[in-house]
Amino acid sequence: MRRPLIVGNWKMHKTVAQARALARALCAAMTPSNVEIVICPPFTALSAVSEELRGSEIALGAQTMHESDEGAFTGEVSPVMLHELGVSHVILGHSERRAYFGETDERVALKVRAALRHDLTPIVAVGETLEEHERGEAFARVLTQTRAAYEGLANDEIARCVTAYEPIWAIGTGKADEPSDSDALLARLREAMPALRETRLLYGGSMKGENAAALMAQPNIDGGLIGGASLAAESFHKIIDAAQTSVHQATRA
Ligand code: PGA
């Protein structure tokens, strides 16, 4: 069975002081579980949160990165810099990066390779727009993005990556996808790309304590990429609890 993974994407939220407080609250409420947890604060708070997480079960992720080790790229942050801070995961190709910062499939592919080179686990975000969804093109869009991200990689390299399906129309809208619809899309993706059969596939887009159990109960959903509900310890822990319950149910089944 694939170990559930719950990732909190804090986006452009939390000052250093607020990030420290949230990391501390998350650690204090942790109980031993089979769920892997990653939190992704903004760059400015990575160092402080890394200190807070020392000795805890929670891993540290970044929200994006540049693909070069160093260079004249004003404003960018490299995988070497992330690694030094204890970062183990990095979200790549989030729809907000694609929409507002011009990230293309080709760029995402370069970043995936760079992350693997530096022993960072890429969490590759893919997903269709509302228009694509309404035209019935969701699967085609997701397949194109996923294939592009992993183009030319060996199966054992793809196995080190996590793929997060995030329908763009579900992000931050409070309207999550029907669990069975996302499951069906991810099942097709696994069929089309056998290298993904044993790797973890996440769902993202308005995942909350209230809908997490139904999403996590789906056989092809191995976890969640969570924005809004990851910004407070209580709401994030509700999702972790739902993921933990799904582990128990799967073991009993
Ligand atoms: P949301 O964001 O949970 O606030 O919808 C998810 C994401 O963008 O990763």
PDB file of C-alpha atoms and ligand atoms in Angstrom:
ATOM      1  CA  MET A   1       0.000   0.000   0.000  1.00  0.00           C
ATOM      2  CA  ARG A   2       1.202   3.504  -0.797  1.00  0.00           C
ATOM      3  CA  ARG A   3       1.817   5.621   2.300  1.00  0.00           C
ATOM      4  CA  PRO A   4      -0.565   8.607   2.433  1.00  0.00           C
ATOM      5  CA  LEU A   5       1.036  12.010   1.983  1.00  0.00           C
ATOM      6  CA  ILE A   6      -0.484  15.270   3.147  1.00  0.00           C
ATOM      7  CA  VAL A   7       1.200  18.462   1.915  1.00  0.00           C
ATOM      8  CA  GLY A   8       0.407  21.958   3.195  1.00  0.00           C
ATOM      9  CA  ASN A   9       1.063  24.751   0.698  1.00  0.00           C
ATOM     10  CA  TRP A  10       1.071  27.994   2.656  1.00  0.00           C
ATOM     11  CA  LYS A  11       1.462  30.077  -0.526  1.00  0.00           C
ATOM     12  CA  MET A  12       2.231  33.770   0.226  1.00  0.00           C
ATOM     13  CA  HIS A  13       0.988  33.581   3.799  1.00  0.00           C
ATOM     14  CA  LYS A  14       2.737  33.817   7.187  1.00  0.00           C
ATOM     15  CA  THR A  15       5.493  36.088   8.407  1.00  0.00           C
ATOM     16  CA  VAL A  16       8.448  34.395  10.077  1.00  0.00           C
ATOM     17  CA  ALA A  17       6.856  34.821  13.504  1.00  0.00           C
ATOM     18  CA  GLN A  18       3.497  33.460  12.311  1.00  0.00           C
ATOM     19  CA  ALA A  19       5.172  30.565  10.514  1.00  0.00           C
ATOM     20  CA  ARG A  20       7.098  29.598  13.636  1.00  0.00           C
ATOM     21  CA  ALA A  21       3.897  29.671  15.687  1.00  0.00           C
ATOM     22  CA  LEU A  22       2.020  27.484  13.203  1.00  0.00           C
ATOM     23  CA  ALA A  23       4.880  24.994  12.901  1.00  0.00           C
ATOM     24  CA  ARG A  24       5.029  24.764  16.700  1.00  0.00           C
ATOM     25  CA  ALA A  25       1.268  24.221  16.945  1.00  0.00           C
ATOM     26  CA  LEU A  26       1.392  21.502  14.285  1.00  0.00           C
ATOM     27  CA  CYS A  27       4.214  19.684  16.062  1.00  0.00           C
ATOM     28  CA  ALA A  28       2.454  19.937  19.437  1.00  0.00           C
ATOM     29  CA  ALA A  29      -0.693  18.309  18.063  1.00  0.00           C
ATOM     30  CA  MET A  30       1.118  15.479  16.238  1.00  0.00           C
ATOM     31  CA  THR A  31       0.328  11.941  17.221  1.00  0.00           C
ATOM     32  CA  PRO A  32       2.212   8.937  15.824  1.00  0.00           C
ATOM     33  CA  SER A  33       0.697   8.001  12.470  1.00  0.00           C
ATOM     34  CA  ASN A  34       1.401   6.335   9.162  1.00  0.00           C
ATOM     35  CA  VAL A  35       0.750   9.534   7.291  1.00  0.00           C
ATOM     36  CA  GLU A  36       3.695  11.435   5.822  1.00  0.00           C
ATOM     37  CA  ILE A  37       3.348  15.179   6.324  1.00  0.00           C
ATOM     38  CA  VAL A  38       5.095  18.021   4.505  1.00  0.00           C
ATOM     39  CA  ILE A  39       4.612  21.745   5.038  1.00  0.00           C
ATOM     40  CA  CYS A  40       5.677  24.336   2.465  1.00  0.00           C
ATOM     41  CA  PRO A  41       6.113  27.820   3.956  1.00  0.00           C
ATOM     42  CA  PRO A  42       7.242  30.826   1.903  1.00  0.00           C
ATOM     43  CA  PHE A  43      11.018  31.072   1.277  1.00  0.00           C
ATOM     44  CA  THR A  44      11.478  33.732   3.971  1.00  0.00           C
ATOM     45  CA  ALA A  45      10.234  31.365   6.671  1.00  0.00           C
ATOM     46  CA  LEU A  46      12.006  28.156   5.594  1.00  0.00           C
ATOM     47  CA  SER A  47      14.973  28.593   7.889  1.00  0.00           C
ATOM     48  CA  ALA A  48      12.865  29.335  10.985  1.00  0.00           C
ATOM     49  CA  VAL A  49      10.392  26.535  10.261  1.00  0.00           C
ATOM     50  CA  SER A  50      13.276  24.145   9.658  1.00  0.00           C
ATOM     51  CA  GLU A  51      14.445  24.861  13.219  1.00  0.00           C
ATOM     52  CA  GLU A  52      10.957  24.325  14.618  1.00  0.00           C
ATOM     53  CA  LEU A  53      10.569  20.990  12.833  1.00  0.00           C
ATOM     54  CA  ARG A  54      13.876  19.549  14.050  1.00  0.00           C
ATOM     55  CA  GLY A  55      13.241  16.170  15.638  1.00  0.00           C
ATOM     56  CA  SER A  56       9.605  16.087  14.467  1.00  0.00           C
ATOM     57  CA  GLU A  57       7.934  13.807  11.939  1.00  0.00           C
ATOM     58  CA  ILE A  58       6.945  16.730   9.716  1.00  0.00           C
ATOM     59  CA  ALA A  59       9.084  17.335   6.629  1.00  0.00           C
ATOM     60  CA  LEU A  60       9.849  20.684   5.025  1.00  0.00           C
ATOM     61  CA  GLY A  61       8.989  21.621   1.453  1.00  0.00           C
ATOM     62  CA  ALA A  62       9.427  24.656  -0.797  1.00  0.00           C
ATOM     63  CA  GLN A  63       6.742  26.058  -3.104  1.00  0.00           C
ATOM     64  CA  THR A  64       8.933  26.391  -6.197  1.00  0.00           C
ATOM     65  CA  MET A  65      12.603  26.740  -7.144  1.00  0.00           C
ATOM     66  CA  HIS A  66      14.900  27.584 -10.049  1.00  0.00           C
ATOM     67  CA  GLU A  67      16.482  24.724 -11.983  1.00  0.00           C
ATOM     68  CA  SER A  68      20.058  26.072 -11.820  1.00  0.00           C
ATOM     69  CA  ASP A  69      22.447  25.533  -8.928  1.00  0.00           C
ATOM     70  CA  GLU A  70      23.439  29.214  -8.922  1.00  0.00           C
ATOM     71  CA  GLY A  71      23.691  32.155 -11.294  1.00  0.00           C
ATOM     72  CA  ALA A  72      22.455  35.574 -12.344  1.00  0.00           C
ATOM     73  CA  PHE A  73      18.729  34.936 -11.788  1.00  0.00           C
ATOM     74  CA  THR A  74      17.531  37.839  -9.688  1.00  0.00           C
ATOM     75  CA  GLY A  75      14.890  36.861  -7.174  1.00  0.00           C
ATOM     76  CA  GLU A  76      15.225  33.111  -7.647  1.00  0.00           C
ATOM     77  CA  VAL A  77      16.171  30.362  -5.193  1.00  0.00           C
ATOM     78  CA  SER A  78      18.193  27.279  -6.135  1.00  0.00           C
ATOM     79  CA  PRO A  79      17.888  23.617  -5.131  1.00  0.00           C
ATOM     80  CA  VAL A  80      21.301  23.840  -3.418  1.00  0.00           C
ATOM     81  CA  MET A  81      20.008  26.627  -1.177  1.00  0.00           C
ATOM     82  CA  LEU A  82      16.878  24.656  -0.321  1.00  0.00           C
ATOM     83  CA  HIS A  83      18.819  21.518   0.444  1.00  0.00           C
ATOM     84  CA  GLU A  84      21.056  23.411   2.857  1.00  0.00           C
ATOM     85  CA  LEU A  85      17.989  24.469   4.862  1.00  0.00           C
ATOM     86  CA  GLY A  86      16.764  20.914   5.353  1.00  0.00           C
ATOM     87  CA  VAL A  87      14.129  21.090   2.612  1.00  0.00           C
ATOM     88  CA  SER A  88      13.242  17.609   1.329  1.00  0.00           C
ATOM     89  CA  HIS A  89      10.304  18.324  -1.025  1.00  0.00           C
ATOM     90  CA  VAL A  90       9.461  20.973  -3.596  1.00  0.00           C
ATOM     91  CA  ILE A  91       6.173  21.782  -5.312  1.00  0.00           C
ATOM     92  CA  LEU A  92       6.778  22.282  -9.040  1.00  0.00           C
ATOM     93  CA  GLY A  93       4.432  23.626 -11.694  1.00  0.00           C
ATOM     94  CA  HIS A  94       1.671  24.765  -9.354  1.00  0.00           C
ATOM     95  CA  SER A  95      -1.116  26.293 -11.458  1.00  0.00           C
ATOM     96  CA  GLU A  96      -0.455  29.704  -9.893  1.00  0.00           C
ATOM     97  CA  ARG A  97       3.181  29.497 -11.059  1.00  0.00           C
ATOM     98  CA  ARG A  98       2.002  28.490 -14.520  1.00  0.00           C
ATOM     99  CA  ALA A  99      -0.691  31.194 -14.729  1.00  0.00           C
ATOM    100  CA  TYR A 100       1.027  34.192 -13.095  1.00  0.00           C
ATOM    101  CA  PHE A 101       4.737  33.495 -13.575  1.00  0.00           C
ATOM    102  CA  GLY A 102       4.796  31.959 -17.037  1.00  0.00           C
ATOM    103  CA  GLU A 103       5.975  28.468 -16.078  1.00  0.00           C
ATOM    104  CA  THR A 104       5.707  26.143 -19.054  1.00  0.00           C
ATOM    105  CA  ASP A 105       5.688  22.357 -19.222  1.00  0.00           C
ATOM    106  CA  GLU A 106       9.286  22.491 -20.494  1.00  0.00           C
ATOM    107  CA  ARG A 107      10.388  24.589 -17.526  1.00  0.00           C
ATOM    108  CA  VAL A 108       8.652  22.270 -15.098  1.00  0.00           C
ATOM    109  CA  ALA A 109      10.502  19.314 -16.653  1.00  0.00           C
ATOM    110  CA  LEU A 110      13.865  21.063 -16.119  1.00  0.00           C
ATOM    111  CA  LYS A 111      12.947  21.725 -12.514  1.00  0.00           C
ATOM    112  CA  VAL A 112      11.918  18.112 -11.916  1.00  0.00           C
ATOM    113  CA  ARG A 113      15.350  16.950 -13.109  1.00  0.00           C
ATOM    114  CA  ALA A 114      17.120  19.543 -10.974  1.00  0.00           C
ATOM    115  CA  ALA A 115      15.140  18.503  -7.892  1.00  0.00           C
ATOM    116  CA  LEU A 116      15.999  14.838  -8.414  1.00  0.00           C
ATOM    117  CA  ARG A 117      19.678  15.733  -8.877  1.00  0.00           C
ATOM    118  CA  HIS A 118      19.643  17.408  -5.483  1.00  0.00           C
ATOM    119  CA  ASP A 119      17.707  14.714  -3.696  1.00  0.00           C
ATOM    120  CA  LEU A 120      14.545  16.793  -3.367  1.00  0.00           C
ATOM    121  CA  THR A 121      11.215  15.049  -3.912  1.00  0.00           C
ATOM    122  CA  PRO A 122       9.294  16.875  -6.657  1.00  0.00           C
ATOM    123  CA  ILE A 123       5.570  17.333  -6.062  1.00  0.00           C
ATOM    124  CA  VAL A 124       4.449  18.030  -9.609  1.00  0.00           C
ATOM    125  CA  ALA A 125       1.129  19.852  -9.860  1.00  0.00           C
ATOM    126  CA  VAL A 126      -1.072  19.325 -12.914  1.00  0.00           C
ATOM    127  CA  GLY A 127      -4.678  20.200 -13.661  1.00  0.00           C
ATOM    128  CA  GLU A 128      -7.166  21.612 -16.134  1.00  0.00           C
ATOM    129  CA  THR A 129      -8.899  24.990 -16.301  1.00  0.00           C
ATOM    130  CA  LEU A 130     -12.668  25.335 -15.942  1.00  0.00           C
ATOM    131  CA  GLU A 131     -13.022  25.784 -19.725  1.00  0.00           C
ATOM    132  CA  GLU A 132     -11.028  22.626 -20.415  1.00  0.00           C
ATOM    133  CA  HIS A 133     -13.087  20.819 -17.815  1.00  0.00           C
ATOM    134  CA  GLU A 134     -16.342  21.921 -19.420  1.00  0.00           C
ATOM    135  CA  ARG A 135     -15.118  20.877 -22.849  1.00  0.00           C
ATOM    136  CA  GLY A 136     -14.373  17.398 -21.475  1.00  0.00           C
ATOM    137  CA  GLU A 137     -10.624  17.857 -21.923  1.00  0.00           C
ATOM    138  CA  ALA A 138      -9.505  17.371 -18.331  1.00  0.00           C
ATOM    139  CA  PHE A 139      -7.814  14.036 -18.830  1.00  0.00           C
ATOM    140  CA  ALA A 140      -6.049  15.055 -22.035  1.00  0.00           C
ATOM    141  CA  ARG A 141      -4.690  18.189 -20.355  1.00  0.00           C
ATOM    142  CA  VAL A 142      -3.467  16.317 -17.288  1.00  0.00           C
ATOM    143  CA  LEU A 143      -1.871  13.572 -19.386  1.00  0.00           C
ATOM    144  CA  THR A 144      -0.028  16.142 -21.528  1.00  0.00           C
ATOM    145  CA  GLN A 145       1.275  18.004 -18.473  1.00  0.00           C
ATOM    146  CA  THR A 146       2.308  14.841 -16.658  1.00  0.00           C
ATOM    147  CA  ARG A 147       4.032  13.308 -19.681  1.00  0.00           C
ATOM    148  CA  ALA A 148       5.912  16.570 -20.268  1.00  0.00           C
ATOM    149  CA  ALA A 149       7.061  16.810 -16.651  1.00  0.00           C
ATOM    150  CA  TYR A 150       8.553  13.299 -16.689  1.00  0.00           C
ATOM    151  CA  GLU A 151       9.699  13.247 -20.326  1.00  0.00           C
ATOM    152  CA  GLY A 152      12.873  11.216 -20.740  1.00  0.00           C
ATOM    153  CA  LEU A 153      13.095  10.097 -17.099  1.00  0.00           C
ATOM    154  CA  ALA A 154      13.676   6.469 -16.186  1.00  0.00           C
ATOM    155  CA  ASN A 155      10.936   4.650 -14.303  1.00  0.00           C
ATOM    156  CA  ASP A 156      12.958   4.624 -11.082  1.00  0.00           C
ATOM    157  CA  GLU A 157      13.295   8.419 -11.334  1.00  0.00           C
ATOM    158  CA  ILE A 158       9.558   8.865 -11.883  1.00  0.00           C
ATOM    159  CA  ALA A 159       9.026   6.622  -8.874  1.00  0.00           C
ATOM    160  CA  ARG A 160      10.761   9.255  -6.741  1.00  0.00           C
ATOM    161  CA  CYS A 161       8.234  11.930  -7.764  1.00  0.00           C
ATOM    162  CA  VAL A 162       4.779  12.744  -6.449  1.00  0.00           C
ATOM    163  CA  THR A 163       2.070  13.971  -8.819  1.00  0.00           C
ATOM    164  CA  ALA A 164      -0.715  16.217  -7.552  1.00  0.00           C
ATOM    165  CA  TYR A 165      -3.897  16.522  -9.585  1.00  0.00           C
ATOM    166  CA  GLU A 166      -5.402  19.935  -8.929  1.00  0.00           C
ATOM    167  CA  PRO A 167      -8.363  20.949 -11.079  1.00  0.00           C
ATOM    168  CA  ILE A 168      -7.769  24.706 -11.275  1.00  0.00           C
ATOM    169  CA  TRP A 169     -11.461  25.494 -10.852  1.00  0.00           C
ATOM    170  CA  ALA A 170     -11.396  23.739  -7.469  1.00  0.00           C
ATOM    171  CA  ILE A 171      -8.417  25.668  -6.051  1.00  0.00           C
ATOM    172  CA  GLY A 172      -9.433  28.182  -3.411  1.00  0.00           C
ATOM    173  CA  THR A 173     -13.069  28.099  -4.499  1.00  0.00           C
ATOM    174  CA  GLY A 174     -14.493  25.923  -1.720  1.00  0.00           C
ATOM    175  CA  LYS A 175     -15.808  23.600  -4.432  1.00  0.00           C
ATOM    176  CA  ALA A 176     -13.787  20.382  -4.476  1.00  0.00           C
ATOM    177  CA  ASP A 177     -14.102  17.865  -7.297  1.00  0.00           C
ATOM    178  CA  GLU A 178     -16.351  14.834  -6.839  1.00  0.00           C
ATOM    179  CA  PRO A 179     -14.046  12.252  -5.233  1.00  0.00           C
ATOM    180  CA  SER A 180     -15.087   9.569  -7.729  1.00  0.00           C
ATOM    181  CA  ASP A 181     -14.383  11.893 -10.690  1.00  0.00           C
ATOM    182  CA  SER A 182     -10.845  12.630  -9.512  1.00  0.00           C
ATOM    183  CA  ASP A 183     -10.322   8.967  -8.772  1.00  0.00           C
ATOM    184  CA  ALA A 184     -11.437   8.007 -12.282  1.00  0.00           C
ATOM    185  CA  LEU A 185      -9.086  10.563 -13.838  1.00  0.00           C
ATOM    186  CA  LEU A 186      -6.156   9.326 -11.759  1.00  0.00           C
ATOM    187  CA  ALA A 187      -6.956   5.708 -12.586  1.00  0.00           C
ATOM    188  CA  ARG A 188      -6.797   6.595 -16.300  1.00  0.00           C
ATOM    189  CA  LEU A 189      -3.527   8.422 -15.729  1.00  0.00           C
ATOM    190  CA  ARG A 190      -2.017   5.334 -14.085  1.00  0.00           C
ATOM    191  CA  GLU A 191      -3.232   3.229 -16.970  1.00  0.00           C
ATOM    192  CA  ALA A 192      -1.747   5.571 -19.567  1.00  0.00           C
ATOM    193  CA  MET A 193       1.548   5.924 -17.666  1.00  0.00           C
ATOM    194  CA  PRO A 194       2.458   2.625 -16.012  1.00  0.00           C
ATOM    195  CA  ALA A 195       5.453   4.303 -14.291  1.00  0.00           C
ATOM    196  CA  LEU A 196       2.885   6.025 -12.040  1.00  0.00           C
ATOM    197  CA  ARG A 197       1.324   2.795 -10.795  1.00  0.00           C
ATOM    198  CA  GLU A 198       3.305   2.641  -7.587  1.00  0.00           C
ATOM    199  CA  THR A 199       4.034   6.350  -7.114  1.00  0.00           C
ATOM    200  CA  ARG A 200       1.809   8.561  -5.043  1.00  0.00           C
ATOM    201  CA  LEU A 201      -0.927  10.631  -6.664  1.00  0.00           C
ATOM    202  CA  LEU A 202      -2.457  13.448  -4.635  1.00  0.00           C
ATOM    203  CA  TYR A 203      -5.652  15.421  -5.000  1.00  0.00           C
ATOM    204  CA  GLY A 204      -5.671  19.206  -4.444  1.00  0.00           C
ATOM    205  CA  GLY A 205      -8.369  21.891  -4.621  1.00  0.00           C
ATOM    206  CA  SER A 206     -10.539  22.894  -1.636  1.00  0.00           C
ATOM    207  CA  MET A 207      -9.641  19.793   0.361  1.00  0.00           C
ATOM    208  CA  LYS A 208     -10.825  20.239   3.948  1.00  0.00           C
ATOM    209  CA  GLY A 209     -11.607  18.282   7.097  1.00  0.00           C
ATOM    210  CA  GLU A 210     -15.175  17.822   5.851  1.00  0.00           C
ATOM    211  CA  ASN A 211     -14.357  16.230   2.481  1.00  0.00           C
ATOM    212  CA  ALA A 212     -10.932  14.696   3.168  1.00  0.00           C
ATOM    213  CA  ALA A 213     -12.272  11.304   4.269  1.00  0.00           C
ATOM    214  CA  ALA A 214     -14.323  10.861   1.084  1.00  0.00           C
ATOM    215  CA  LEU A 215     -11.372  11.883  -1.088  1.00  0.00           C
ATOM    216  CA  MET A 216      -8.853   9.740   0.777  1.00  0.00           C
ATOM    217  CA  ALA A 217     -11.151   6.720   0.577  1.00  0.00           C
ATOM    218  CA  GLN A 218     -10.643   6.606  -3.206  1.00  0.00           C
ATOM    219  CA  PRO A 219      -8.210   3.910  -4.305  1.00  0.00           C
ATOM    220  CA  ASN A 220      -6.218   6.214  -6.599  1.00  0.00           C
ATOM    221  CA  ILE A 221      -5.966   9.189  -4.242  1.00  0.00           C
ATOM    222  CA  ASP A 222      -2.940   8.758  -1.981  1.00  0.00           C
ATOM    223  CA  GLY A 223      -3.042  12.099  -0.257  1.00  0.00           C
ATOM    224  CA  GLY A 224      -3.684  15.801  -0.611  1.00  0.00           C
ATOM    225  CA  LEU A 225      -2.091  19.101  -1.552  1.00  0.00           C
ATOM    226  CA  ILE A 226      -3.799  21.605   0.692  1.00  0.00           C
ATOM    227  CA  GLY A 227      -3.798  25.393   0.508  1.00  0.00           C
ATOM    228  CA  GLY A 228      -6.344  27.259   2.642  1.00  0.00           C
ATOM    229  CA  ALA A 229      -6.966  24.499   5.171  1.00  0.00           C
ATOM    230  CA  SER A 230      -3.223  24.153   5.867  1.00  0.00           C
ATOM    231  CA  LEU A 231      -3.003  27.660   7.330  1.00  0.00           C
ATOM    232  CA  ALA A 232      -4.319  26.703  10.776  1.00  0.00           C
ATOM    233  CA  ALA A 233      -3.238  23.751  12.913  1.00  0.00           C
ATOM    234  CA  GLU A 234      -6.775  22.616  13.654  1.00  0.00           C
ATOM    235  CA  SER A 235      -8.021  22.437  10.067  1.00  0.00           C
ATOM    236  CA  PHE A 236      -4.783  20.816   8.852  1.00  0.00           C
ATOM    237  CA  HIS A 237      -4.909  18.186  11.577  1.00  0.00           C
ATOM    238  CA  LYS A 238      -8.491  17.294  10.624  1.00  0.00           C
ATOM    239  CA  ILE A 239      -7.184  16.332   7.179  1.00  0.00           C
ATOM    240  CA  ILE A 240      -4.279  14.358   8.650  1.00  0.00           C
ATOM    241  CA  ASP A 241      -6.767  12.497  10.862  1.00  0.00           C
ATOM    242  CA  ALA A 242      -8.910  11.652   7.810  1.00  0.00           C
ATOM    243  CA  ALA A 243      -5.823  10.333   6.028  1.00  0.00           C
ATOM    244  CA  GLN A 244      -4.940   8.230   9.053  1.00  0.00           C
ATOM    245  CA  THR A 245      -8.457   6.780   9.123  1.00  0.00           C
ATOM    246  CA  SER A 246      -8.123   5.837   5.460  1.00  0.00           C
ATOM    247  CA  VAL A 247      -4.983   3.854   6.340  1.00  0.00           C
ATOM    248  CA  HIS A 248      -6.876   1.915   9.017  1.00  0.00           C
ATOM    249  CA  GLN A 249      -9.767   1.228   6.655  1.00  0.00           C
ATOM    250  CA  ALA A 250      -7.442   0.035   3.912  1.00  0.00           C
ATOM    251  CA  THR A 251      -5.587  -2.270   6.298  1.00  0.00           C
ATOM    252  CA  ARG A 252      -8.837  -3.738   7.566  1.00  0.00           C
ATOM    253  CA  ALA A 253     -10.221  -4.236   4.037  1.00  0.00           C
TER     254      ALA A 253
HETATM  255  P1  PGA B   1      -6.781  25.157  -1.745  1.00  0.00           P
HETATM  256  O1  PGA B   1      -5.398  25.221  -2.563  1.00  0.00           O
HETATM  257  O2  PGA B   1      -6.692  23.987  -0.800  1.00  0.00           O
HETATM  258  O3  PGA B   1      -6.824  26.475  -0.990  1.00  0.00           O
HETATM  259  O4  PGA B   1      -7.887  25.018  -2.714  1.00  0.00           O
HETATM  260  C1  PGA B   1      -4.804  24.040  -3.057  1.00  0.00           C
HETATM  261  C2  PGA B   1      -3.536  24.388  -3.791  1.00  0.00           C
HETATM  262  O5  PGA B   1      -3.491  25.407  -4.492  1.00  0.00           O
HETATM  263  O6  PGA B   1      -2.534  23.653  -3.703  1.00  0.00           O
END
